[in-house]
mmCIF file of C-alpha atoms in Angstrom:
data_model
loop_
_atom_site.group_PDB
_atom_site.id
_atom_site.type_symbol
_atom_site.label_atom_id
_atom_site.label_comp_id
_atom_site.label_asym_id
_atom_site.label_seq_id
_atom_site.Cartn_x
_atom_site.Cartn_y
_atom_site.Cartn_z
ATOM 1 C CA MET M 40 12.015 0.805 88.171
ATOM 2 C CA ARG M 41 15.357 1.054 89.232
ATOM 3 C CA ARG M 42 15.909 -2.529 88.805
ATOM 4 C CA LEU M 43 14.721 -2.450 85.185
ATOM 5 C CA TRP M 44 17.120 0.685 84.611
ATOM 6 C CA GLY M 45 19.822 -1.291 85.831
ATOM 7 C CA ARG M 46 19.287 -4.011 83.849
ATOM 8 C CA ARG M 47 18.966 -1.722 80.460
ATOM 9 C CA LEU M 48 22.378 -0.175 81.453
ATOM 10 C CA TRP M 49 24.316 -3.345 82.282
ATOM 11 C CA GLY M 50 23.094 -4.557 78.859
ATOM 12 C CA ARG M 51 24.655 -1.503 77.006
ATOM 13 C CA ARG M 52 27.603 -1.915 78.668
ATOM 14 C CA LEU M 53 27.633 -5.418 77.457
ATOM 15 C CA LEU M 54 26.735 -4.728 73.836
ATOM 16 C CA GLY M 55 29.915 -2.096 74.201
ATOM 17 C CA ALA M 56 32.076 -4.504 75.388
ATOM 18 C CA LEU M 57 31.107 -6.979 72.877
ATOM 19 C CA ALA M 58 31.348 -4.174 69.933
ATOM 20 C CA LEU M 59 34.938 -3.084 71.452
ATOM 21 C CA LEU M 60 35.916 -7.163 71.009
ATOM 22 C CA GLY M 61 34.729 -7.546 67.505
ATOM 23 C CA LEU M 62 36.911 -4.573 66.365
ATOM 24 C CA ALA M 63 40.054 -5.971 68.352
ATOM 25 C CA ALA M 64 39.454 -9.276 66.618
ATOM 26 C CA CYS M 65 39.003 -7.496 63.346
ATOM 27 C CA SER M 66 42.384 -5.664 63.499
ATOM 28 C CA THR M 67 43.969 -8.997 64.782
ATOM 29 C CA LEU M 68 42.309 -11.106 61.780
ATOM 30 C CA ASN M 69 42.623 -8.414 58.869
ATOM 31 C CA PRO M 70 46.150 -6.696 59.210
ATOM 32 C CA THR M 71 47.604 -4.308 56.808
ATOM 33 C CA ALA M 72 48.808 -6.348 54.035
ATOM 34 C CA PRO M 73 52.517 -6.007 53.267
ATOM 35 C CA GLN M 74 53.217 -5.051 49.641
ATOM 36 C CA LEU M 75 54.414 -7.807 47.552
ATOM 37 C CA TYR M 76 57.181 -8.210 45.204
ATOM 38 C CA THR M 77 59.090 -10.921 42.817
ATOM 39 C CA LEU M 78 61.682 -11.534 40.838
ATOM 40 C CA THR M 79 62.741 -11.992 37.462
ATOM 41 C CA PRO M 80 66.285 -11.880 36.620
ATOM 42 C CA ARG M 81 67.833 -12.174 33.484
ATOM 43 C CA ALA M 82 70.283 -14.829 33.751
ATOM 44 C CA ALA M 83 72.698 -15.604 30.570
ATOM 45 C CA VAL M 84 73.949 -19.116 30.049
ATOM 46 C CA GLY M 85 76.560 -19.248 27.530
ATOM 47 C CA PRO M 86 76.118 -21.683 24.546
ATOM 48 C CA GLY M 87 77.543 -25.502 24.828
ATOM 49 C CA PRO M 88 76.598 -28.761 24.106
ATOM 50 C CA ARG M 89 73.043 -30.212 25.577
ATOM 51 C CA ALA M 90 72.969 -32.069 28.495
ATOM 52 C CA ASP M 91 71.412 -35.408 27.860
ATOM 53 C CA TRP M 92 70.897 -36.188 32.050
ATOM 54 C CA GLN M 93 67.831 -35.059 34.087
ATOM 55 C CA LEU M 94 68.014 -32.768 36.847
ATOM 56 C CA LEU M 95 65.629 -32.169 39.992
ATOM 57 C CA VAL M 96 66.434 -28.950 41.964
ATOM 58 C CA GLU M 97 65.504 -29.122 45.310
ATOM 59 C CA THR M 98 64.531 -25.960 47.733
ATOM 60 C CA PRO M 99 67.639 -24.402 48.638
ATOM 61 C CA ALA M 100 68.529 -24.509 53.001
ATOM 62 C CA ALA M 101 68.717 -21.385 54.314
ATOM 63 C CA ALA M 102 69.550 -19.960 58.017
ATOM 64 C CA ALA M 103 66.208 -18.826 59.732
ATOM 65 C CA GLY M 104 66.519 -15.328 58.997
ATOM 66 C CA ILE M 105 66.908 -15.983 55.122
ATOM 67 C CA ASP M 106 64.107 -18.439 55.446
ATOM 68 C CA THR M 107 61.045 -16.193 55.337
ATOM 69 C CA PRO M 108 59.154 -14.140 52.915
ATOM 70 C CA ARG M 109 60.644 -10.892 54.777
ATOM 71 C CA ILE M 110 63.288 -9.192 52.858
ATOM 72 C CA ALA M 111 66.519 -9.107 54.728
ATOM 73 C CA LEU M 112 68.437 -6.118 55.466
ATOM 74 C CA ALA M 113 71.728 -5.769 56.923
ATOM 75 C CA ARG M 114 73.297 -2.956 58.485
ATOM 76 C CA THR M 115 76.686 -4.933 59.596
ATOM 77 C CA PRO M 116 78.234 -8.365 58.843
ATOM 78 C CA THR M 117 76.527 -9.782 62.251
ATOM 79 C CA SER M 118 73.229 -8.165 62.233
ATOM 80 C CA LEU M 119 69.967 -8.680 60.009
ATOM 81 C CA ASP M 120 66.773 -6.910 60.109
ATOM 82 C CA TYR M 121 63.785 -6.526 57.455
ATOM 83 C CA PHE M 122 62.492 -3.854 55.241
ATOM 84 C CA ALA M 123 58.984 -2.939 56.811
ATOM 85 C CA ASP M 124 55.722 -2.866 54.658
ATOM 86 C CA VAL M 125 57.106 -5.076 51.986
ATOM 87 C CA SER M 126 57.594 -8.832 51.501
ATOM 88 C CA TRP M 127 58.385 -11.494 48.955
ATOM 89 C CA ALA M 128 55.216 -13.269 47.298
ATOM 90 C CA ASP M 129 57.064 -16.516 48.594
ATOM 91 C CA ARG M 130 59.849 -17.697 51.287
ATOM 92 C CA ALA M 131 62.770 -16.876 49.725
ATOM 93 C CA PRO M 132 64.237 -20.033 49.105
ATOM 94 C CA ASN M 133 61.124 -21.135 47.309
ATOM 95 C CA MET M 134 61.350 -18.379 44.910
ATOM 96 C CA VAL M 135 65.247 -19.020 44.320
ATOM 97 C CA GLN M 136 64.440 -22.702 43.879
ATOM 98 C CA GLY M 137 61.846 -21.614 40.831
ATOM 99 C CA LEU M 138 63.953 -19.517 39.246
ATOM 100 C CA ILE M 139 66.809 -21.788 39.051
ATOM 101 C CA VAL M 140 64.694 -24.148 37.094
ATOM 102 C CA GLN M 141 63.720 -21.350 34.992
ATOM 103 C CA THR M 142 67.288 -20.462 34.499
ATOM 104 C CA PHE M 143 68.219 -24.368 33.549
ATOM 105 C CA GLU M 144 64.860 -24.242 30.939
ATOM 106 C CA ASP M 145 65.820 -20.978 29.325
ATOM 107 C CA SER M 146 69.127 -22.196 28.621
ATOM 108 C CA GLY M 147 67.839 -24.878 26.153
ATOM 109 C CA ARG M 148 70.385 -26.980 27.003
ATOM 110 C CA ILE M 149 69.302 -30.141 29.247
ATOM 111 C CA VAL M 150 66.994 -32.465 28.326
ATOM 112 C CA SER M 151 64.599 -32.213 31.651
ATOM 113 C CA VAL M 152 64.834 -30.020 34.868
ATOM 114 C CA GLY M 153 62.109 -29.314 37.340
ATOM 115 C CA ARG M 154 61.377 -28.927 41.219
ATOM 116 C CA ASP M 155 61.939 -31.684 43.254
ATOM 117 C CA THR M 156 58.356 -31.651 44.735
ATOM 118 C CA VAL M 157 57.011 -33.349 41.313
ATOM 119 C CA GLY M 158 58.004 -36.349 42.220
ATOM 120 C CA LEU M 159 59.754 -37.664 39.249
ATOM 121 C CA ARG M 160 62.847 -39.793 38.949
ATOM 122 C CA SER M 161 65.892 -38.154 37.720
ATOM 123 C CA ASP M 162 69.660 -38.859 36.766
ATOM 124 C CA TYR M 163 71.061 -36.072 39.087
ATOM 125 C CA VAL M 164 69.807 -33.828 42.256
ATOM 126 C CA LEU M 165 70.929 -30.184 43.004
ATOM 127 C CA LYS M 166 71.424 -29.558 46.677
ATOM 128 C CA SER M 167 72.130 -26.205 47.224
ATOM 129 C CA GLU M 168 72.289 -23.817 50.573
ATOM 130 C CA LEU M 169 71.259 -20.117 50.306
ATOM 131 C CA ARG M 170 73.639 -18.196 52.284
ATOM 132 C CA ASP M 171 73.408 -14.716 51.686
ATOM 133 C CA PHE M 172 70.204 -13.085 49.956
ATOM 134 C CA GLN M 173 70.118 -9.499 51.787
ATOM 135 C CA ALA M 174 70.605 -5.660 50.919
ATOM 136 C CA GLU M 175 73.588 -4.359 52.850
ATOM 137 C CA TYR M 176 75.247 -1.062 53.737
ATOM 138 C CA ALA M 177 78.446 -0.290 53.233
ATOM 139 C CA ASN M 178 78.288 2.452 55.565
ATOM 140 C CA PRO M 179 76.076 1.276 58.814
ATOM 141 C CA GLY M 180 74.656 5.224 59.183
ATOM 142 C CA ALA M 181 73.735 5.497 55.538
ATOM 143 C CA ALA M 182 69.852 6.176 55.030
ATOM 144 C CA LEU M 183 69.605 3.582 52.350
ATOM 145 C CA PRO M 184 71.342 0.114 51.771
ATOM 146 C CA ASP M 185 73.995 0.485 48.602
ATOM 147 C CA ARG M 186 74.356 -3.362 47.308
ATOM 148 C CA VAL M 187 72.621 -6.427 47.356
ATOM 149 C CA HIS M 188 74.342 -9.785 48.138
ATOM 150 C CA VAL M 189 73.540 -13.080 47.045
ATOM 151 C CA ARG M 190 75.462 -16.036 48.125
ATOM 152 C CA LEU M 191 74.875 -19.923 47.334
ATOM 153 C CA SER M 192 76.672 -23.454 47.794
ATOM 154 C CA ALA M 193 75.179 -25.958 45.452
ATOM 155 C CA LYS M 194 76.364 -29.667 44.907
ATOM 156 C CA LEU M 195 75.315 -32.028 42.417
ATOM 157 C CA VAL M 196 74.298 -35.671 43.538
ATOM 158 C CA ALA M 197 74.232 -38.454 41.278
ATOM 159 C CA MET M 198 71.002 -40.991 41.672
ATOM 160 C CA PRO M 199 70.139 -43.393 42.981
ATOM 161 C CA ARG M 200 73.812 -43.476 44.938
ATOM 162 C CA ARG M 201 73.530 -40.319 46.134
ATOM 163 C CA SER M 202 77.250 -39.385 45.503
ATOM 164 C CA ILE M 203 78.596 -36.039 45.390
ATOM 165 C CA GLU M 204 79.892 -36.011 41.612
ATOM 166 C CA ALA M 205 80.758 -31.652 41.910
ATOM 167 C CA GLY M 206 80.388 -28.768 44.002
ATOM 168 C CA GLU M 207 80.664 -24.880 43.633
ATOM 169 C CA THR M 208 79.841 -21.640 45.585
ATOM 170 C CA PHE M 209 78.442 -19.022 43.648
ATOM 171 C CA GLU M 210 78.255 -15.249 44.950
ATOM 172 C CA ALA M 211 77.500 -11.586 43.209
ATOM 173 C CA THR M 212 76.470 -8.139 44.575
ATOM 174 C CA ALA M 213 74.948 -5.675 42.629
ATOM 175 C CA PRO M 214 74.898 -1.878 43.544
ATOM 176 C CA VAL M 215 71.493 -0.065 44.352
ATOM 177 C CA ARG M 216 71.113 2.231 41.651
ATOM 178 C CA GLY M 217 68.690 4.733 43.239
ATOM 179 C CA ARG M 218 66.817 5.611 46.123
ATOM 180 C CA SER M 219 63.294 4.138 46.129
ATOM 181 C CA PHE M 220 62.655 0.197 46.710
ATOM 182 C CA THR M 221 62.062 -0.944 43.380
ATOM 183 C CA ASP M 222 65.818 -0.116 43.016
ATOM 184 C CA VAL M 223 66.578 -2.573 45.639
ATOM 185 C CA VAL M 224 64.615 -4.789 44.184
ATOM 186 C CA ALA M 225 66.204 -4.628 40.979
ATOM 187 C CA ALA M 226 69.399 -4.748 42.511
ATOM 188 C CA PHE M 227 68.193 -8.344 43.595
ATOM 189 C CA ASP M 228 67.324 -9.333 40.122
ATOM 190 C CA GLU M 229 70.918 -8.397 38.984
ATOM 191 C CA ALA M 230 72.706 -10.274 41.999
ATOM 192 C CA LEU M 231 70.730 -13.622 41.636
ATOM 193 C CA GLY M 232 70.565 -13.688 38.099
ATOM 194 C CA ARG M 233 74.401 -13.546 37.860
ATOM 195 C CA VAL M 234 74.263 -16.393 40.259
ATOM 196 C CA THR M 235 71.375 -18.829 38.729
ATOM 197 C CA GLY M 236 73.414 -17.899 35.321
ATOM 198 C CA ASP M 237 76.744 -18.809 36.622
ATOM 199 C CA LEU M 238 75.293 -22.174 38.650
ATOM 200 C CA ALA M 239 73.469 -23.264 35.678
ATOM 201 C CA GLY M 240 76.671 -22.446 33.083
ATOM 202 C CA TRP M 241 78.772 -24.718 35.878
ATOM 203 C CA ALA M 242 76.303 -27.456 36.195
ATOM 204 C CA LEU M 243 75.944 -27.954 32.671
ATOM 205 C CA SER M 244 79.423 -27.898 31.572
ATOM 206 C CA GLN M 245 80.168 -30.724 34.134
ATOM 207 C CA ARG M 246 80.785 -34.249 32.341
ATOM 208 C CA LEU M 247 77.754 -36.258 33.427
ATOM 209 C CA LYS M 248 76.328 -39.315 32.449
ATOM 210 C CA PRO M 249 72.717 -40.452 32.666
ATOM 211 C CA ALA M 250 72.132 -42.902 35.246
ATOM 212 C CA GLY M 251 72.895 -46.433 34.385
ATOM 213 C CA SER M 252 74.844 -45.537 31.309
#
């Protein structure tokens, strides 16, 4: 009788342990999802002649601290942190690549533009490096960041000879005009819109020719 009771007690303890393991596994596999954000900047490109060459846009290179869906935050020029419980809908370089393509398309001033992943041939490739893409504090002790900083270095590379035809760096800061996180996102929109608009205007002003012409 004692042996049977002992077996039952051991069985209950085993079931309890398995249940705890199951709960731990569920909490590991289903963490609280961050709130996702995307950007929709209004990039202005001035009027001008239509480019008769085709362009592919590569995903910008970026340091590991920026090459992530996490939304970067810098209290000092030598530190990098991230906002809690929020995230971009994609890695920052992928998101910026798509918005560069959109800016060229919306300008109506180029024959064809697309991501390099589509595998099409082009006359030129836009290579770039995303060097800054973070909210910043002018005062490290402040409760909230006061601006967003975006900096992108770009090169136009002729295909198929892969020669660099032109290069430039584009940079913008935008103030955070409120105390909510949506105000930070709006500042990212403003700064990135200025950078992509300046980038597209610069590229379209280059005196480039289609390959073979």
